[in-house]
mmCIF file of C-alpha atoms and ligand atoms in Angstrom:
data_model
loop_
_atom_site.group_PDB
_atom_site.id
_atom_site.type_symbol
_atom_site.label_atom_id
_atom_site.label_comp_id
_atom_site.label_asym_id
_atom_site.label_seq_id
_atom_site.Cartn_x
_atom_site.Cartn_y
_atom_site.Cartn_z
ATOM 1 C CA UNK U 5 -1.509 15.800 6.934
ATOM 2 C CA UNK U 6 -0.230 12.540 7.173
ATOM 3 C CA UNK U 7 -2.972 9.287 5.619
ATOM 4 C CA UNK U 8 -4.709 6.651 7.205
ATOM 5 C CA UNK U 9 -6.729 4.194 7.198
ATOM 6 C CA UNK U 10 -9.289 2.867 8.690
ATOM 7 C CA UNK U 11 -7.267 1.002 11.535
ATOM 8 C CA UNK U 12 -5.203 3.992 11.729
ATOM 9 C CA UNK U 13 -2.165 2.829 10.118
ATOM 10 C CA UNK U 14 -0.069 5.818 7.978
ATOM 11 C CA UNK U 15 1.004 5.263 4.645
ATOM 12 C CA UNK U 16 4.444 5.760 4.925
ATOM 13 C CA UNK U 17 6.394 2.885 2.259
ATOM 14 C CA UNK U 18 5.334 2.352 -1.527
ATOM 15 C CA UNK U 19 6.377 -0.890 -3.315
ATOM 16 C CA UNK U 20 7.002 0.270 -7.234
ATOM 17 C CA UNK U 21 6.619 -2.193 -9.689
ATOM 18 C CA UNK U 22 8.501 -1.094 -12.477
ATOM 19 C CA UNK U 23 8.005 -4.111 -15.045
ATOM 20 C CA UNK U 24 6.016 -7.280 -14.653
ATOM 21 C CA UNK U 25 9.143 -9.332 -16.754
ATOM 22 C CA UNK U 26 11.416 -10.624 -14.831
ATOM 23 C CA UNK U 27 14.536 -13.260 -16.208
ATOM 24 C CA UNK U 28 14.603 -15.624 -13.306
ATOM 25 C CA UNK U 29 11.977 -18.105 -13.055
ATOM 26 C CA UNK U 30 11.445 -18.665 -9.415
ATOM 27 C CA UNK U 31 9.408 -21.929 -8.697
ATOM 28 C CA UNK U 32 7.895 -20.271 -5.707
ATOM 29 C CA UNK U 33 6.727 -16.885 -8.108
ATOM 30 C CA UNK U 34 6.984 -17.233 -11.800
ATOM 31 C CA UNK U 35 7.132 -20.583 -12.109
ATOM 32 C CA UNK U 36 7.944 -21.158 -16.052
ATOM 33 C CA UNK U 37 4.895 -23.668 -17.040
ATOM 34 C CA UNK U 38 2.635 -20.199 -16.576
ATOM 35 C CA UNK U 39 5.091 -17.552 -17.525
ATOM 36 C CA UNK U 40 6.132 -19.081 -20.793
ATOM 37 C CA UNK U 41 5.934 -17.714 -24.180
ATOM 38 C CA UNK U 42 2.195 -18.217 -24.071
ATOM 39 C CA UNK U 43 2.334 -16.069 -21.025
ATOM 40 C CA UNK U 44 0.693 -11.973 -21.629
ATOM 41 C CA UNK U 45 2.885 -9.415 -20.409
ATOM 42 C CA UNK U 46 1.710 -6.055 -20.185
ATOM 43 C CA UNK U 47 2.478 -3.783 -23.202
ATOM 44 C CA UNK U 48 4.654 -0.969 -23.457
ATOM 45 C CA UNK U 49 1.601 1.696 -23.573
ATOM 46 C CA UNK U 50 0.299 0.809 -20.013
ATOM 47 C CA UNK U 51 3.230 1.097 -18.496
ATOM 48 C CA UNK U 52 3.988 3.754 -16.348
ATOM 49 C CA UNK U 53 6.599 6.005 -17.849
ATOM 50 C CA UNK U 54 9.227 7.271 -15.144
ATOM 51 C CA UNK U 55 7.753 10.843 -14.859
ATOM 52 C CA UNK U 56 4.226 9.802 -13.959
ATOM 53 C CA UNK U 57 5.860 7.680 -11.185
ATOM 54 C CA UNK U 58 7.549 10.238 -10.050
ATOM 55 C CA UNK U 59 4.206 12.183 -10.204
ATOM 56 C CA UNK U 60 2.737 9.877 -7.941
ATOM 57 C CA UNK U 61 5.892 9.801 -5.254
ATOM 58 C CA UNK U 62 5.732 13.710 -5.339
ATOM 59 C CA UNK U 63 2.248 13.957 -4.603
ATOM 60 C CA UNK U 64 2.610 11.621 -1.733
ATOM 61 C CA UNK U 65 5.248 13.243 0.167
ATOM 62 C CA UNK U 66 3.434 15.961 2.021
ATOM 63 C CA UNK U 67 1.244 13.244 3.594
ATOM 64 C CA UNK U 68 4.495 11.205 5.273
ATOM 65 C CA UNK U 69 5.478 9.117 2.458
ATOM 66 C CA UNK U 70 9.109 8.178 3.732
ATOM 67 C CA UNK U 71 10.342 5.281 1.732
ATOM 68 C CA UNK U 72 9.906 3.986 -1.861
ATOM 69 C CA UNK U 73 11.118 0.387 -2.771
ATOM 70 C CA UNK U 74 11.705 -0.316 -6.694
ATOM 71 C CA UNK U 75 10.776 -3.840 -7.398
ATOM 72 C CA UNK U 76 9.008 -6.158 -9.681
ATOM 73 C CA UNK U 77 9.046 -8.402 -11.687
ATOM 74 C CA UNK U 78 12.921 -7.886 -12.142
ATOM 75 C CA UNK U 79 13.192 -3.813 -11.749
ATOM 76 C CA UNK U 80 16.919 -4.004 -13.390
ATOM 77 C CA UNK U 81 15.673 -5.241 -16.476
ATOM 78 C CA UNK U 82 13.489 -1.767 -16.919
ATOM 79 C CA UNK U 83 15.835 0.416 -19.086
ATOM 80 C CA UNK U 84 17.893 3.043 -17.571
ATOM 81 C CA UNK U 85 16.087 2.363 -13.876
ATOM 82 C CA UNK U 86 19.337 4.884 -12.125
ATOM 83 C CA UNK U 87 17.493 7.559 -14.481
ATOM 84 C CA UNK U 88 13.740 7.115 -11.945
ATOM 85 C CA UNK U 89 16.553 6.494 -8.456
ATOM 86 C CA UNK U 90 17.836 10.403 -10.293
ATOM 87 C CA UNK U 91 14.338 11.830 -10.356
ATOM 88 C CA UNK U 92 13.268 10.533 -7.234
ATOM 89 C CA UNK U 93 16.345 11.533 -5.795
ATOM 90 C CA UNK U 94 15.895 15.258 -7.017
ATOM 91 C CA UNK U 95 12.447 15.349 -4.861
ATOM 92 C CA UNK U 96 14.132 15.373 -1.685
ATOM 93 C CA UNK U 97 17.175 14.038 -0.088
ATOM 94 C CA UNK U 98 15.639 12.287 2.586
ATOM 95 C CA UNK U 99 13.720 9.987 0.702
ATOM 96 C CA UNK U 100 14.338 6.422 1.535
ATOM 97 C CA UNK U 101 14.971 4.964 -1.963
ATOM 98 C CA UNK U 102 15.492 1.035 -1.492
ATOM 99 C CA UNK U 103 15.549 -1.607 -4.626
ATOM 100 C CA UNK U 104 14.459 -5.284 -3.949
ATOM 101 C CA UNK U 105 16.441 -7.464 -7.055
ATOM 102 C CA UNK U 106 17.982 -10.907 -7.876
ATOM 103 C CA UNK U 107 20.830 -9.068 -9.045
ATOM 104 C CA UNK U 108 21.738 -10.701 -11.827
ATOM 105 C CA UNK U 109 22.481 -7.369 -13.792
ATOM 106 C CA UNK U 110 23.560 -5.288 -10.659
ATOM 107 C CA UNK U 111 27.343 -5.536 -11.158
ATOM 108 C CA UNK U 112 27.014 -4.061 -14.611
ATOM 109 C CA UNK U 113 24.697 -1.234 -13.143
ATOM 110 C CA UNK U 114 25.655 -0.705 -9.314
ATOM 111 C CA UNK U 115 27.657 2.743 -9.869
ATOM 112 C CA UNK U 116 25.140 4.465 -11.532
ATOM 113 C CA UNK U 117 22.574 3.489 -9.219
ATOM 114 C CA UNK U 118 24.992 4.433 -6.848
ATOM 115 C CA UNK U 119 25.673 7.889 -8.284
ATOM 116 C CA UNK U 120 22.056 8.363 -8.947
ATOM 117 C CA UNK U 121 21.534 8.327 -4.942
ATOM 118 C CA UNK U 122 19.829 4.698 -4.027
ATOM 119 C CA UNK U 123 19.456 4.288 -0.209
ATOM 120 C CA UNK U 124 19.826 0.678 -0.077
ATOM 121 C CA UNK U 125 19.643 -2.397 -2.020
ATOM 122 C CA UNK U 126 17.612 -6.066 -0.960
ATOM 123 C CA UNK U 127 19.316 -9.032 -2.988
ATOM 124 C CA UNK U 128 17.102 -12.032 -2.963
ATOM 125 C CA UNK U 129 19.402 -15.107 -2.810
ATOM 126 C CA UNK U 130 17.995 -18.668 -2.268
ATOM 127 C CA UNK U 131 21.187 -20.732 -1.883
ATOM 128 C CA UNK U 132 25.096 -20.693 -1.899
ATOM 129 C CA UNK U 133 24.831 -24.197 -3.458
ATOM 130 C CA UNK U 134 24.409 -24.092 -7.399
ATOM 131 C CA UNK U 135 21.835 -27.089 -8.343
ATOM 132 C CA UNK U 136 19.553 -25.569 -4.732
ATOM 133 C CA UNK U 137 20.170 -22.005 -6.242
ATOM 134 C CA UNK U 138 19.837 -23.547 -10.023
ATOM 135 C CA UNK U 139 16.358 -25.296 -9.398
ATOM 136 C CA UNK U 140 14.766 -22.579 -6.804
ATOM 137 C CA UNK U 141 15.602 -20.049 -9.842
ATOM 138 C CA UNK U 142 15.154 -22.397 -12.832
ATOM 139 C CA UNK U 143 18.297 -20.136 -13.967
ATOM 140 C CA UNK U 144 21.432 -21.473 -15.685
ATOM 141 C CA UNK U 145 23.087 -18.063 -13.457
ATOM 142 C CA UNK U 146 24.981 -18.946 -10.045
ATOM 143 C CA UNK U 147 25.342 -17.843 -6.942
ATOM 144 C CA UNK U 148 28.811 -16.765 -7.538
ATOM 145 C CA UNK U 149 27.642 -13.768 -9.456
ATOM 146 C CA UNK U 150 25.338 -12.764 -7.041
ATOM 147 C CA UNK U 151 27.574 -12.647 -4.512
ATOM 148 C CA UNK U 152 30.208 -10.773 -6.611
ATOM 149 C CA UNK U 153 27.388 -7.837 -6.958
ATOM 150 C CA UNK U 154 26.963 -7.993 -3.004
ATOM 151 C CA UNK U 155 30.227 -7.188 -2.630
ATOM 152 C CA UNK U 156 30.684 -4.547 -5.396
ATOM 153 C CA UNK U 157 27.680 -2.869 -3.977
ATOM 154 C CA UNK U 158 29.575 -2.975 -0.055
ATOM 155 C CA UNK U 159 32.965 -1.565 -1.797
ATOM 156 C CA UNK U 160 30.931 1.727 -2.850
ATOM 157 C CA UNK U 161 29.167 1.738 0.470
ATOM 158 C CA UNK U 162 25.717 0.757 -0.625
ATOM 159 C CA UNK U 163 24.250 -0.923 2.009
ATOM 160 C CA UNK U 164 22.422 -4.432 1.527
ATOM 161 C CA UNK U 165 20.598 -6.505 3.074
ATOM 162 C CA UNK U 166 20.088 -10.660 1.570
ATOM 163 C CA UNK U 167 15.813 -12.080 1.406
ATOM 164 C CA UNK U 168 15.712 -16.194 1.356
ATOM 165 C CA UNK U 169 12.730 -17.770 0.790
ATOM 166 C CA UNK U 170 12.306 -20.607 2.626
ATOM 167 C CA UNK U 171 10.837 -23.667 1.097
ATOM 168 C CA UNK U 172 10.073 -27.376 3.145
ATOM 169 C CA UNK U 173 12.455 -29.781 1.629
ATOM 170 C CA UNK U 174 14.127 -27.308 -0.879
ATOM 171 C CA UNK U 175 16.306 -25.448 1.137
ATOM 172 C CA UNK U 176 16.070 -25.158 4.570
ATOM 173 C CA UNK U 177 19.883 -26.617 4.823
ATOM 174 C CA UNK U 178 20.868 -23.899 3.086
ATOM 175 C CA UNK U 179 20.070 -21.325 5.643
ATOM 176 C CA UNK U 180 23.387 -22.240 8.048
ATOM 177 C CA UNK U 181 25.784 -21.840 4.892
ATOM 178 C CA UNK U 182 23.881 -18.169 3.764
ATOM 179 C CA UNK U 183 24.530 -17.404 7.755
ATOM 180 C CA UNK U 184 27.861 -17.640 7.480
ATOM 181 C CA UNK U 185 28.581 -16.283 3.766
ATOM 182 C CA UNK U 186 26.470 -12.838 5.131
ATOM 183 C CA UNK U 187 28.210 -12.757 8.497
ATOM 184 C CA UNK U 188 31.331 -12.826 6.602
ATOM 185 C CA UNK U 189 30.094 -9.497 4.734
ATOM 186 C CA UNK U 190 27.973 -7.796 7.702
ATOM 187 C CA UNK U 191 25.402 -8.074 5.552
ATOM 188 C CA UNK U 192 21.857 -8.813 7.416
ATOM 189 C CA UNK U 193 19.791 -11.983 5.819
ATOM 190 C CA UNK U 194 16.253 -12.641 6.250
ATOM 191 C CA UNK U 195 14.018 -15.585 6.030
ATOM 192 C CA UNK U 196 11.019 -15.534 4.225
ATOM 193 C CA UNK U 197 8.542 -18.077 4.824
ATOM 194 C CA UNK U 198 6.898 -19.219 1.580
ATOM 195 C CA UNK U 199 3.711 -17.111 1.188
ATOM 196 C CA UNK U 200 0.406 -18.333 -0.710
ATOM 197 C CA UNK U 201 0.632 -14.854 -3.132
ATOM 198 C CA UNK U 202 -0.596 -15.253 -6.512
ATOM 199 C CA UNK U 203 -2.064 -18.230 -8.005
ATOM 200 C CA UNK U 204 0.368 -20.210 -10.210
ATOM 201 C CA UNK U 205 2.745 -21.107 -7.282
ATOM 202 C CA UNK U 206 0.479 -24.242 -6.052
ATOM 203 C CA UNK U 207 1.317 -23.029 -2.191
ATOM 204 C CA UNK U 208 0.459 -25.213 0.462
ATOM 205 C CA UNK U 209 1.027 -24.826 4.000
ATOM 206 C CA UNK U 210 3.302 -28.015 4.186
ATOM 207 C CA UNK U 211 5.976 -26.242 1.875
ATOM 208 C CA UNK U 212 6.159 -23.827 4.810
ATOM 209 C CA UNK U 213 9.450 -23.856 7.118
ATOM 210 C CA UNK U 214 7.985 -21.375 10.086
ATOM 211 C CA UNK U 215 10.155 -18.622 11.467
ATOM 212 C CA UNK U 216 10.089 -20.847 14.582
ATOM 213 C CA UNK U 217 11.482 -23.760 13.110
ATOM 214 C CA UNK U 218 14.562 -21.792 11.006
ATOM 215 C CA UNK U 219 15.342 -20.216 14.796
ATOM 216 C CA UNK U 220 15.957 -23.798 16.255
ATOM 217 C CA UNK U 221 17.819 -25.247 13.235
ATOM 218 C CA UNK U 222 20.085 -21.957 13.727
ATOM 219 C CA UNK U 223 20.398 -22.355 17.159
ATOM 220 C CA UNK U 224 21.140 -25.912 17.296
ATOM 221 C CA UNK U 225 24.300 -24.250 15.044
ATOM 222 C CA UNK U 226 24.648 -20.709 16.202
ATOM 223 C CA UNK U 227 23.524 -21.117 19.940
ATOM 224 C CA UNK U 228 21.041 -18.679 21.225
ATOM 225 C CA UNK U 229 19.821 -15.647 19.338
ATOM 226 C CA UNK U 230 18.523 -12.614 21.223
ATOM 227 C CA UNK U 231 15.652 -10.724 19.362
ATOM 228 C CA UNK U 232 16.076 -7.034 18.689
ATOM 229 C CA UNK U 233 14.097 -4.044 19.308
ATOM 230 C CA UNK U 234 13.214 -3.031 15.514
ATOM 231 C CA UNK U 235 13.864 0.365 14.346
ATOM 232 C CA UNK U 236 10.222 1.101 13.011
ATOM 233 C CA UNK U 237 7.214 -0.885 14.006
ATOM 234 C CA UNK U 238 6.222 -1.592 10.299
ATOM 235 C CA UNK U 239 9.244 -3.413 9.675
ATOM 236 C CA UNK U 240 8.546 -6.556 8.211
ATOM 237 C CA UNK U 241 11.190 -8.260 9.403
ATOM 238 C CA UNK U 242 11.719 -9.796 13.016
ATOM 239 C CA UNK U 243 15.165 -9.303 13.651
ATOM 240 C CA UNK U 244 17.646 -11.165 16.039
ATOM 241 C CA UNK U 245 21.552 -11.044 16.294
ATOM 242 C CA UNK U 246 23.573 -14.395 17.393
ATOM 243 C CA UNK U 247 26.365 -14.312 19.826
ATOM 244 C CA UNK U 248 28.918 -13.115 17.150
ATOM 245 C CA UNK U 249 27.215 -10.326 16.001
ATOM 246 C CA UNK U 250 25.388 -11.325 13.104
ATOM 247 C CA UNK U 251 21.629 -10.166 12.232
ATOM 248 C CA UNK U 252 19.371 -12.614 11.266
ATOM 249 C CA UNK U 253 15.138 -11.536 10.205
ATOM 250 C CA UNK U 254 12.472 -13.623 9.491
ATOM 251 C CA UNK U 255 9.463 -12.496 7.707
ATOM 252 C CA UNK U 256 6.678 -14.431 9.318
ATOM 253 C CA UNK U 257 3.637 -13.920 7.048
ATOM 254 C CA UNK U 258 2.269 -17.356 7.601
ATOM 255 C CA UNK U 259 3.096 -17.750 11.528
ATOM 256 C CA UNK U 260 3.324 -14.170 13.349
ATOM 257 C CA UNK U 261 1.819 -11.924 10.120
ATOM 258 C CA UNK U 262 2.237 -8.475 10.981
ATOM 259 C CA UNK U 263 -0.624 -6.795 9.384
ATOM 260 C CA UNK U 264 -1.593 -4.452 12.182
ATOM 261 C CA UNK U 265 1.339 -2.282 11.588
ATOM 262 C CA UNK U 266 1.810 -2.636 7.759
ATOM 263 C CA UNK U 267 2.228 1.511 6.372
ATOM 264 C CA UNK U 268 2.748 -0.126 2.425
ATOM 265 C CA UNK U 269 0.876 0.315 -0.301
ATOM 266 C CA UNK U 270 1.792 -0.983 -4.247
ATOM 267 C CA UNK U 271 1.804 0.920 -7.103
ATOM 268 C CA UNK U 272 1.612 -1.824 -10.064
ATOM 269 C CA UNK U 273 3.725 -1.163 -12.945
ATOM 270 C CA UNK U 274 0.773 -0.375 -15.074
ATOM 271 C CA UNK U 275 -0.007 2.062 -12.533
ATOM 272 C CA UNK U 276 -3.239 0.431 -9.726
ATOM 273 C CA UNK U 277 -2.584 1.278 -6.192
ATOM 274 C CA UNK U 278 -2.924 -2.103 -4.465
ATOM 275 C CA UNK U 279 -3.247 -2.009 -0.465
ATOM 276 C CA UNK U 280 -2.448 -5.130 0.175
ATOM 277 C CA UNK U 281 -0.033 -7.987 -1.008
ATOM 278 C CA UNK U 282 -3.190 -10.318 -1.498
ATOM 279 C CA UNK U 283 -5.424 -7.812 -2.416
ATOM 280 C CA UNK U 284 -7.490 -9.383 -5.466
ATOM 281 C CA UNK U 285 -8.161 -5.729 -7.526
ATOM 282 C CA UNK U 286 -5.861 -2.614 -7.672
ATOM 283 C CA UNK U 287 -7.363 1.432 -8.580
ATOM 284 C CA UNK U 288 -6.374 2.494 -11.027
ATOM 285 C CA UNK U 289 -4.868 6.040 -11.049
ATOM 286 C CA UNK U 290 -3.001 5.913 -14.609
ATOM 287 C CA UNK U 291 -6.283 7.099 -15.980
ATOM 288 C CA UNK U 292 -5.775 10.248 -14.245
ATOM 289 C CA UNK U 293 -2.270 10.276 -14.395
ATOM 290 C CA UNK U 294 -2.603 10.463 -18.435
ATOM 291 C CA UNK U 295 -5.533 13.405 -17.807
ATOM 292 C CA UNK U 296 -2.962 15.866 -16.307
ATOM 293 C CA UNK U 297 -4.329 15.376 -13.073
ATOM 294 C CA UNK U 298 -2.345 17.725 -10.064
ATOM 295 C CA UNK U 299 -0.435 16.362 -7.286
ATOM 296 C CA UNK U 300 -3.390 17.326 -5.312
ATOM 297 C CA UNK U 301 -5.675 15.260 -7.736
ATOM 298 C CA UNK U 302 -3.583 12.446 -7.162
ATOM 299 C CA UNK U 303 -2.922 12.809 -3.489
ATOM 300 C CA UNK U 304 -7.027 13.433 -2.997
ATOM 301 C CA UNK U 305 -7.168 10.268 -5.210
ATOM 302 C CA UNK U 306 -5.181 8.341 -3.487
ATOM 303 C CA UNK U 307 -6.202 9.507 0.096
ATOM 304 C CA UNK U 308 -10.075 8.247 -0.444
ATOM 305 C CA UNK U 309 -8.272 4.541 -1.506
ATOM 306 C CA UNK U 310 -6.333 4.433 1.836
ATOM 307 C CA UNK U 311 -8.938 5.924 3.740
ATOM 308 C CA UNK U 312 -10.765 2.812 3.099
ATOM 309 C CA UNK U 313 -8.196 0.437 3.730
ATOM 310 C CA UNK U 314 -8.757 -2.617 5.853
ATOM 311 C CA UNK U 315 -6.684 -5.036 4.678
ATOM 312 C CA UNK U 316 -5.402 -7.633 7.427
ATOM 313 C CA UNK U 317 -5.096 -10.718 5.256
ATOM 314 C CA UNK U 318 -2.399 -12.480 6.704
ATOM 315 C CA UNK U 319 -3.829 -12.455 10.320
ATOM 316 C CA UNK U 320 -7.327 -13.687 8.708
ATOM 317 C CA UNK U 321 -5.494 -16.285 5.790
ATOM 318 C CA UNK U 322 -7.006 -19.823 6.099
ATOM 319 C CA UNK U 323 -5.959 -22.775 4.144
ATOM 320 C CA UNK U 324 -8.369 -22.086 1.504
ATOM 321 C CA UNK U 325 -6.185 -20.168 -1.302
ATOM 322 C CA UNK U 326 -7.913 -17.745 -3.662
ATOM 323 C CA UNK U 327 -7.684 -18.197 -7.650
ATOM 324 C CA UNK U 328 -8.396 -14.315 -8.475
ATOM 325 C CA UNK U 329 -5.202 -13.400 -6.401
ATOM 326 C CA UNK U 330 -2.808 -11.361 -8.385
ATOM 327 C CA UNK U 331 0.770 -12.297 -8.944
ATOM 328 C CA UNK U 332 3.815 -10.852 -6.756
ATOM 329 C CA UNK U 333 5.649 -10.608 -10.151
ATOM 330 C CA UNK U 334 3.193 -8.160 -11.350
ATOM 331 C CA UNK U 335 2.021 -6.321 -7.890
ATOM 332 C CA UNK U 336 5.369 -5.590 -6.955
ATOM 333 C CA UNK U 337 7.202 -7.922 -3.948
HETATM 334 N N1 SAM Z 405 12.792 -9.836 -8.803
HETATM 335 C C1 SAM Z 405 13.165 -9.172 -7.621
HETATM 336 C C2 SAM Z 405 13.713 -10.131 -6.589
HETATM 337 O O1 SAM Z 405 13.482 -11.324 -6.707
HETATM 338 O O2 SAM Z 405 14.349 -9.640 -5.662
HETATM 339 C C3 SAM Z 405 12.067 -8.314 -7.024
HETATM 340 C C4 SAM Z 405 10.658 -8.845 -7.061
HETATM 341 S S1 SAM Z 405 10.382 -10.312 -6.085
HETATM 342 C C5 SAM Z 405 8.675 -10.587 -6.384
HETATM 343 C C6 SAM Z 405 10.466 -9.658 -4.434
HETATM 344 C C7 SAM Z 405 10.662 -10.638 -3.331
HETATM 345 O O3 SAM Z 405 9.533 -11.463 -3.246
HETATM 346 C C8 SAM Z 405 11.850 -11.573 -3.500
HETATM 347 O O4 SAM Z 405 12.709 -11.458 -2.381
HETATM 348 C C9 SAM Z 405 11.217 -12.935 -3.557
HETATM 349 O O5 SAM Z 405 12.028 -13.912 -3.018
HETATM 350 C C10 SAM Z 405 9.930 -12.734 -2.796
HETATM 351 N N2 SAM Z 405 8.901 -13.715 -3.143
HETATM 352 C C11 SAM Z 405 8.384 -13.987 -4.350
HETATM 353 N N3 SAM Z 405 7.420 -14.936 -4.272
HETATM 354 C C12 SAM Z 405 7.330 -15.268 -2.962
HETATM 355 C C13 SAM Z 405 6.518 -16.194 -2.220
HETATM 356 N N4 SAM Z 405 5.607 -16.966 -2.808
HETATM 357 N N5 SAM Z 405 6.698 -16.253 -0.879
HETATM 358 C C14 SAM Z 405 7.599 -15.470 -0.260
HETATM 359 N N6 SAM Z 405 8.379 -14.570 -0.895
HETATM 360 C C15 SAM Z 405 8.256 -14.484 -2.234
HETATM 361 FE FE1 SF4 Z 406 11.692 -12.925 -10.694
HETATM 362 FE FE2 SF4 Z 406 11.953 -12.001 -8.250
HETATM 363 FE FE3 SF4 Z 406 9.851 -13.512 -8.880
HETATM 364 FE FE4 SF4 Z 406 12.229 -14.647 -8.770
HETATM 365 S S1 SF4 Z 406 11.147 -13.694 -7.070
HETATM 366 S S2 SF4 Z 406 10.739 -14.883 -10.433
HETATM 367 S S3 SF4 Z 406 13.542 -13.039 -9.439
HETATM 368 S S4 SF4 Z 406 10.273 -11.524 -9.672
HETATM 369 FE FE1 SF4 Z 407 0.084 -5.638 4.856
HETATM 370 FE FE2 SF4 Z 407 -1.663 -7.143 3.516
HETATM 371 FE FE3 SF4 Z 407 0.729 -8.147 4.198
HETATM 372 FE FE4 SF4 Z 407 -1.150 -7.701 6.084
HETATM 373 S S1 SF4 Z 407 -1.278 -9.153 4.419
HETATM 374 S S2 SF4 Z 407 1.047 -7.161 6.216
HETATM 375 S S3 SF4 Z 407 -2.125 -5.825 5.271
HETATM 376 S S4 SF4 Z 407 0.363 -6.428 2.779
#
């Protein structure tokens, strides 16, 4: 029987924070003055060892569970991640099994992920230019070598899609130049607009560039772009192709949020079901994870969280910004 909550939406996607590290430093997420040395990660112990996540994904599968999305924190720098993509794999072949990463290790690990059976893969790329890429990041890595694992991931057919976040006065003029390096590849890019998650980030609504205003700067370059039907209505993404063919998102959390569709639920890396983005407390189900709980103990657990549900925060977000809210790197983006 398939879940839902109290608005009636299924749950249908869940986000999998597999580590809360990560070894970029994104102004906009980790920014390095909070996630120094000083900084706690969680230990080894809580984590959530590959078979209990698998645990979880199994039990959820009878209920309409469709897609799982390995994230983070940086998911590639979990040890032997193409070993969970093999497990989850084994469960059923129709499993959507997508990875959201900055890809700075993906060239070195793409075929085994490959071989392992990932569905997809989301590479989150600020900026063709170096210093824009260099200071979004605070990474001595370029975009070069992200764009070299984009295309070794296209040669063994993986398809890809590129995130940007957007930031006022950071980057916006690099969203013509990411255009046309994607449209070279096929490869569809989306536009985030910078989103007030976590607590470190010190978001304010004039760092935001609204999907509205990225459509006109592209236009003004592009010409007009004609929106497109999506495929699912809890896609995140708006999507809209320019005259040459080339698909363009935005993710419009700030301006058009999408909440009344939204099917996703997080399972943290030490192992809280979180169901919402800017939810300020997870429940925890590693507790009966590490009791030898059933699949039916963890689906009936489970089930009474997202009965519950009615999270809508984006459509109800004011200016105000809350201090307890938990960080994307640890939640899972
Ligand atoms: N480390 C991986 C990566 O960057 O792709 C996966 C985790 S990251 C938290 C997932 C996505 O969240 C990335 O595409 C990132 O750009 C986005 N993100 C992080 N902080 C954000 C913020 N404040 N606003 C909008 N998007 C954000
Ligand atoms: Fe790391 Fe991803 Fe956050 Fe950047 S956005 S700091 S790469 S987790
Ligand atoms: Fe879903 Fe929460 Fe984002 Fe709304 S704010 S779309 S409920 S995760």
């Amino acid at each position: 029987m398939v879940l839902k909550d109290v608005f009636k939406r299924p749950l249908l996607d869940l986000r999998i924070s597999v580590t809360d590290r990560c070894n970029m430093r994104c102004r906009y997420c980790m920014p390095r003055e909070h996630f120094d040395n000083n900084h706690t990660y969680l230990p080894k112990s809580d984590i959530l060892s590959f078979e209990e996540i698998v645990h979880v994904v199994e039990s959820l599968l009878p209920s309409g569970l469709r897609k799982v999305r390995l994230t983070g924190g940086e998911p590639l720098i979990r040890k032997d991640l193409h070993k969970l993509i093999q497990q989850l794999r084994a469960l059923s072949p129709e499993l959507d099994i997508a990875l959201t990463t900055n890809a700075h290790l993906l060239s070195n690990s793409i075929e085994l992920l490959k071989q392992a059976g990932i569905s997809r893969i989301t590479v989150s790329l600020d900026a063709v230019d170096t210093d824009v890429y260099q200071a979004m990041g605070d990474t001595t890595s370029t975009p070069d070598t992200i764009l070299d694992s984009i295309d070794k991931s296209l040669a063994l057919g993986i398809p890809v899609k590129v995130n940007t976040v957007v930031q006022k006065g950071i980057n916006e003029h690099q969203i013509i130049p990411l255009i046309t390096q994607m449209s070279s590849r096929d490869v569809p890019i989306r536009f985030i607009e910078y989103m007030d998650v976590g607590a470190t980030n010190s978001w304010n609504l004039d760092h935001v560039v609204t999907g509205k205003e990225m459509r006109t700067l592209i236009e003004k370059e592009f010409g007009t772009i004609q929106s497109i039907e999506p495929d699912h209505p809890s896609d995140v993404a708006r999507e809209y192709t320019t005259r040459s063919g080339s698909v363009i998102g935005f993710i419009e959390s700030i301006s058009n949020p999408f909440c009344g569709d939204c099917s996703r639920a997080r399972l943290s890396a030490n192992g809280s079901i979180f169901t919402c983005l800017f939810a300020t407390k997870g429940f925890d189900i590693r507790g009966i994870l590490r009791m030898d709980a059933s699949k039916k103990e963890i689906s009936k657990a489970i089930s009474s969280i997202w009965s519950q549900r009615k999270d809508r925060y984006s459509e109800t977000r004011s200016e105000k910004t809350d201090s307890e809210r938990i960080e994307m790197s640890f939640i899972g983006g």
